[in-house]
Structures are given as structure tokens and as C-alpha cells.
Tab-separated table of C-alpha atoms in Angstrom:
chain	number	residue	atom	x	y	z
F	1	UNK	CA	109.618	123.355	47.179
F	2	UNK	CA	108.795	124.127	51.093
F	3	UNK	CA	111.403	123.863	53.822
F	4	UNK	CA	109.964	120.195	54.890
F	5	UNK	CA	110.204	119.387	51.296
F	6	UNK	CA	113.996	120.769	50.984
F	7	UNK	CA	115.171	119.175	54.089
F	8	UNK	CA	113.982	115.455	52.758
F	9	UNK	CA	115.740	115.834	49.275
F	10	UNK	CA	119.103	116.829	51.381
F	11	UNK	CA	118.285	114.337	53.560
F	12	UNK	CA	117.813	111.632	50.629
F	13	UNK	CA	121.140	112.859	49.479
F	14	UNK	CA	123.573	112.554	52.332
F	15	UNK	CA	122.090	109.567	53.332
F	16	UNK	CA	123.157	108.134	49.399
F	17	UNK	CA	126.805	109.380	49.751
F	18	UNK	CA	129.235	109.344	51.612
F	19	UNK	CA	130.863	112.257	50.952
F	20	UNK	CA	130.171	115.850	49.173
F	21	UNK	CA	132.672	114.819	46.501
F	22	UNK	CA	130.747	110.920	45.891
F	23	UNK	CA	127.449	113.324	45.228
F	24	UNK	CA	129.705	115.974	43.234
F	25	UNK	CA	130.415	112.776	41.425
F	26	UNK	CA	127.211	111.389	40.592
F	27	UNK	CA	126.279	114.947	39.021
F	28	UNK	CA	129.064	114.847	36.448
F	29	UNK	CA	128.089	112.698	32.972
F	30	UNK	CA	130.694	111.288	30.494
F	31	UNK	CA	130.441	113.477	28.452
F	32	UNK	CA	130.873	116.800	31.114
F	33	UNK	CA	134.395	115.059	31.783
F	34	UNK	CA	134.952	114.165	27.868
F	35	UNK	CA	134.716	117.868	26.892
F	36	UNK	CA	136.321	119.691	30.379
F	37	UNK	CA	138.696	116.765	30.635
F	38	UNK	CA	139.514	117.721	34.164
F	39	UNK	CA	137.045	116.286	37.335
F	40	UNK	CA	138.239	119.073	39.627
F	41	UNK	CA	136.963	121.359	37.414
F	42	UNK	CA	133.792	119.597	36.510
F	43	UNK	CA	133.243	119.259	40.861
F	44	UNK	CA	133.805	122.997	40.657
F	45	UNK	CA	131.144	123.526	38.210
F	46	UNK	CA	128.397	121.223	39.771
F	47	UNK	CA	128.992	122.897	42.650
F	48	UNK	CA	128.551	126.155	41.680
F	49	UNK	CA	125.179	125.255	39.803
F	50	UNK	CA	126.537	125.177	36.088
F	51	UNK	CA	126.698	121.187	35.763
F	52	UNK	CA	124.600	118.443	37.399
F	53	UNK	CA	121.812	116.241	36.745
F	54	UNK	CA	120.193	116.863	39.806
F	55	UNK	CA	119.552	119.652	42.543
F	56	UNK	CA	121.991	122.201	43.824
F	57	UNK	CA	123.614	121.228	47.154
F	58	UNK	CA	125.701	123.737	48.442
F	59	UNK	CA	129.160	121.898	50.839
F	60	UNK	CA	128.102	123.787	54.009
F	61	UNK	CA	124.364	122.398	53.706
F	62	UNK	CA	125.606	118.913	53.222
F	63	UNK	CA	127.993	118.469	55.728
F	64	UNK	CA	125.673	120.304	58.114
F	65	UNK	CA	122.867	118.127	57.467
F	66	UNK	CA	125.288	114.641	57.757
F	67	UNK	CA	126.271	115.701	61.298
F	68	UNK	CA	123.037	116.305	62.203
F	69	UNK	CA	122.066	112.980	61.644
F	70	UNK	CA	124.812	111.428	62.669
F	71	UNK	CA	124.177	113.309	65.856
F	72	UNK	CA	120.906	112.611	66.091
F	73	UNK	CA	121.747	108.587	65.161
F	74	UNK	CA	124.217	108.204	68.294
F	75	UNK	CA	121.682	110.059	70.158
F	76	UNK	CA	119.158	107.573	69.675
F	77	UNK	CA	122.156	103.997	69.694
F	78	UNK	CA	122.932	105.906	72.973
F	79	UNK	CA	119.001	106.128	74.631
F	80	UNK	CA	118.632	102.421	73.369
F	81	UNK	CA	121.551	101.927	75.490
F	82	UNK	CA	120.912	103.291	78.971
F	83	UNK	CA	117.500	101.388	79.131
F	84	UNK	CA	118.764	99.012	81.470
F	85	UNK	CA	115.386	97.274	80.995
F	86	UNK	CA	115.756	96.442	77.087
F	87	UNK	CA	115.784	92.582	76.207
F	88	UNK	CA	114.799	91.538	79.723
F	89	UNK	CA	112.306	89.092	79.716
F	90	UNK	CA	110.226	90.318	83.023
F	91	UNK	CA	107.792	88.494	84.709
F	92	UNK	CA	106.507	90.529	87.726
F	93	UNK	CA	104.181	93.374	86.791
F	94	UNK	CA	106.319	95.331	89.235
F	95	UNK	CA	109.512	95.175	86.810
F	96	UNK	CA	107.074	95.553	84.003
F	97	UNK	CA	105.555	98.360	85.004
F	98	UNK	CA	108.982	100.168	85.120
F	99	UNK	CA	110.289	99.015	82.278
F	100	UNK	CA	107.459	100.726	80.336
F	101	UNK	CA	108.095	103.804	82.304
F	102	UNK	CA	112.054	104.040	82.281
F	103	UNK	CA	112.800	105.604	78.860
F	104	UNK	CA	110.085	108.310	79.790
F	105	UNK	CA	111.352	108.988	83.479
F	106	UNK	CA	115.105	109.366	81.929
F	107	UNK	CA	113.850	111.943	79.690
F	108	UNK	CA	111.502	113.878	81.938
F	109	UNK	CA	108.349	113.531	80.061
F	110	UNK	CA	107.039	111.422	83.145
F	111	UNK	CA	108.064	111.669	86.715
F	112	UNK	CA	107.120	108.471	88.646
F	113	UNK	CA	107.135	107.914	92.437
F	114	UNK	CA	107.613	104.695	93.612
F	115	UNK	CA	105.890	103.297	96.600
F	116	UNK	CA	107.448	100.494	98.310
F	117	UNK	CA	106.265	98.358	101.089
F	118	UNK	CA	107.845	95.031	102.394
F	119	UNK	CA	110.935	93.495	104.664
F	120	UNK	CA	114.558	94.350	104.327
F	121	UNK	CA	117.491	91.901	104.516
F	122	UNK	CA	117.171	91.899	108.497
F	123	UNK	CA	113.457	91.010	108.474
F	124	UNK	CA	112.146	94.851	109.233
F	125	UNK	CA	109.350	95.835	107.908
F	126	UNK	CA	110.117	99.278	105.559
F	127	UNK	CA	108.520	101.073	103.484
F	128	UNK	CA	108.712	104.283	101.565
F	129	UNK	CA	108.808	106.716	98.612
F	130	UNK	CA	111.377	106.501	95.792
F	131	UNK	CA	111.578	109.421	93.016
F	132	UNK	CA	112.637	106.676	90.227
F	133	UNK	CA	113.618	109.326	87.853
F	134	UNK	CA	116.198	110.469	90.389
F	135	UNK	CA	117.282	106.977	91.183
F	136	UNK	CA	117.946	106.417	87.729
F	137	UNK	CA	120.388	109.069	87.587
F	138	UNK	CA	122.302	107.731	90.887
F	139	UNK	CA	121.938	104.229	90.223
F	140	UNK	CA	122.536	101.257	87.891
F	141	UNK	CA	119.175	99.278	87.808
F	142	UNK	CA	120.549	96.408	86.106
F	143	UNK	CA	120.422	94.786	88.927
F	144	UNK	CA	117.244	95.201	89.823
F	145	UNK	CA	115.812	94.381	86.118
F	146	UNK	CA	117.997	91.404	86.342
F	147	UNK	CA	116.446	90.582	89.514
F	148	UNK	CA	119.778	90.024	91.329
F	149	UNK	CA	118.466	92.661	94.287
F	150	UNK	CA	115.104	93.975	94.927
F	151	UNK	CA	114.186	97.822	94.632
F	152	UNK	CA	113.808	98.566	98.160
F	153	UNK	CA	113.051	102.299	100.126
F	154	UNK	CA	116.778	103.650	101.338
F	155	UNK	CA	116.436	106.196	104.388
F	156	UNK	CA	117.745	108.536	101.220
F	157	UNK	CA	115.313	108.251	98.951
F	158	UNK	CA	111.508	110.700	99.147
F	159	UNK	CA	110.114	108.926	102.489
F	160	UNK	CA	111.559	105.977	104.559
F	161	UNK	CA	109.919	104.810	107.612
F	162	UNK	CA	111.228	101.244	109.790
F	163	UNK	CA	107.834	99.954	111.339
F	164	UNK	CA	110.625	98.050	113.915
F	165	UNK	CA	112.716	100.767	115.170
F	166	UNK	CA	109.755	103.548	114.234
F	167	UNK	CA	112.881	105.801	112.623
F	168	UNK	CA	111.144	108.136	109.476
F	169	UNK	CA	113.128	110.088	107.469
F	170	UNK	CA	111.970	112.409	104.864
F	171	UNK	CA	114.416	113.830	101.921
F	172	UNK	CA	113.013	116.440	99.275
F	173	UNK	CA	114.670	115.027	95.712
F	174	UNK	CA	115.841	117.277	92.503
F	175	UNK	CA	112.921	116.615	91.016
F	176	UNK	CA	109.952	117.308	94.441
F	177	UNK	CA	110.026	118.869	97.487
F	178	UNK	CA	108.589	116.487	100.451
F	179	UNK	CA	105.638	118.741	102.517
F	180	UNK	CA	106.097	116.622	105.429
F	181	UNK	CA	104.286	118.714	108.260
F	182	UNK	CA	100.830	118.688	106.590
F	183	UNK	CA	97.794	117.878	108.814
F	184	UNK	CA	96.095	115.495	106.521
F	185	UNK	CA	99.056	113.134	105.504
F	186	UNK	CA	102.560	113.821	103.028
F	187	UNK	CA	102.595	115.740	100.176
F	188	UNK	CA	105.361	115.793	97.195
F	189	UNK	CA	105.379	118.978	94.986
F	190	UNK	CA	106.961	118.391	91.952
F	191	UNK	CA	108.974	121.315	91.067
F	192	UNK	CA	109.064	121.555	87.771
F	193	UNK	CA	104.963	122.569	87.384
F	194	UNK	CA	104.756	123.258	90.933
F	195	UNK	CA	101.768	120.762	90.610
F	196	UNK	CA	101.147	118.534	94.299
F	197	UNK	CA	101.260	115.292	94.074
F	198	UNK	CA	99.066	113.751	97.189
F	199	UNK	CA	99.894	109.901	98.448
F	200	UNK	CA	96.654	109.320	100.634
F	201	UNK	CA	95.200	106.256	99.131
F	202	UNK	CA	91.291	107.742	99.954
F	203	UNK	CA	92.446	111.071	97.955
F	204	UNK	CA	92.777	112.203	94.862
F	205	UNK	CA	96.811	111.962	93.338
F	206	UNK	CA	96.250	115.611	92.121
F	207	UNK	CA	96.067	117.239	88.876
F	208	UNK	CA	98.107	115.819	85.852
F	209	UNK	CA	98.957	112.365	88.478
F	210	UNK	CA	97.464	108.899	88.545
F	211	UNK	CA	98.073	106.242	91.217
F	212	UNK	CA	98.243	102.453	89.877
F	213	UNK	CA	98.213	99.789	92.619
F	214	UNK	CA	100.583	96.781	91.150
F	215	UNK	CA	99.588	93.468	91.946
F	216	UNK	CA	102.895	91.722	92.240
F	217	UNK	CA	105.170	88.708	93.814
F	218	UNK	CA	108.290	90.935	94.883
F	219	UNK	CA	106.475	92.938	97.664
F	220	UNK	CA	103.966	93.149	100.180
F	221	UNK	CA	102.670	96.347	98.497
F	222	UNK	CA	104.001	98.535	95.809
F	223	UNK	CA	101.407	101.538	94.352
F	224	UNK	CA	103.108	103.653	91.576
F	225	UNK	CA	102.401	107.472	90.829
F	226	UNK	CA	102.788	108.977	87.338
F	227	UNK	CA	103.203	112.517	86.801
F	228	UNK	CA	102.883	114.659	84.015
F	229	UNK	CA	104.665	117.957	83.626
F	230	UNK	CA	102.374	120.955	81.688
F	231	UNK	CA	104.527	122.981	82.099
F	232	UNK	CA	105.923	124.490	78.784
F	233	UNK	CA	109.537	124.754	77.980
């Protein structure tokens, strides 16, 4: 039996029985109990491989695999809970696009940069680039997916520009280094693989990156850039 088959067999056992003692009891026959007259001794003989009707499974292997399966189950449940878009009846294309990308941005498979241009609560036109993965970590997106608030660029985002006051701000994030002094326009360097993301609509977005304009009723303009890191970890 190879390693994968062994793990599959062990998984079947640990999911079938709550405790190692329950597994041992399942291997004991009425004949064993008749001759041994001691359930504890019968369990010991099964554990040592001298008695039993199936595979020999060590206690430490059973308990280690049981713990690993439980950890994986809890991790999966936690991951599902952290997806704030889950279960939402999203109508707008922009929110749908964010929901599709939420899990991959949380686990680092994809890094998404969001460009938004619209008017703020004061009626001023603002625009900017948002590091989606970073905002997911520091902010509760429940209010956005439930449409209680609109996602807008902030002066603390990767870039922010107020078209009325002409205030322009750039900030590097844990994921991106902002290159604001480039003569051809704003660039973002993804820190994990050091690839450049070019947000100029007339240029290619760069290696392993895509640019997707979003038709939305929520904003004047919305564009999503997706970057997939090829760096091996």
C-alpha cells in the first residue's frame, strides 16, 4: 500500500470512529472477549496487532490524523466565515466582480488593484487606486457588499486625487510599492515578485496582469487590475 492509499484508509477510520478506543472495540470479536474475558486486554492485543479484523493503526497515528482533519475542517469553516460577500444577493457588476475575487485576495493567490472615479459625500470628484487585499485585512467589507456604504478611494490608499482641491496623495502598501515619479505615468511594483503593474489604459498592464473595465451603476468609472504572482514560495 502506498502512502496516499494509507492516508485514505486512515482517514476512513478516523472519520468513522470518534475515539481510538471505539476503533479498537470495533476490531474485537465476541470470541476474543469469550476467551480473554478482559476488554482492556483485548484492546491492547488489537493495538499491538495480535488481534483484530482489519488494519493495524497506531494510537499516535490515529490521534494525529484526527487532529489534522479537525484543524482542516475548522480552517475551512473560518475561511467561509471571513468571506463577507458570501450569501449576498449582489446585483451590480462591480460588487459581483469584488465578490468573485475576495477569497483569492484573502489567501494571496491574486492581488487586485481597484480604480474608482466618482463623487464623494461632499459632491467632489475623487479618484484613486485601492489595494483590495490590504483593505480587506484592515476593513470590514460587510458594509460595502450589503450596500450600506460605497467603496471609495481614501487619502490612505495607494493613490488618491481630489479633482476639486487638486490634492494628490500616494502611499505604498504591504503589497505594492508606488512609483509616482515615472515620466510615463503611475506604476505599482508588486513586492512579492517585483513585477510592475502599469495602470495606463493605453499600455499593457504588465506580466501576469490583466485590466478589466467594469460597467457599473455605482460609479462614474471603475476598473479592476488583477495580478497573479508567479514567485514560488
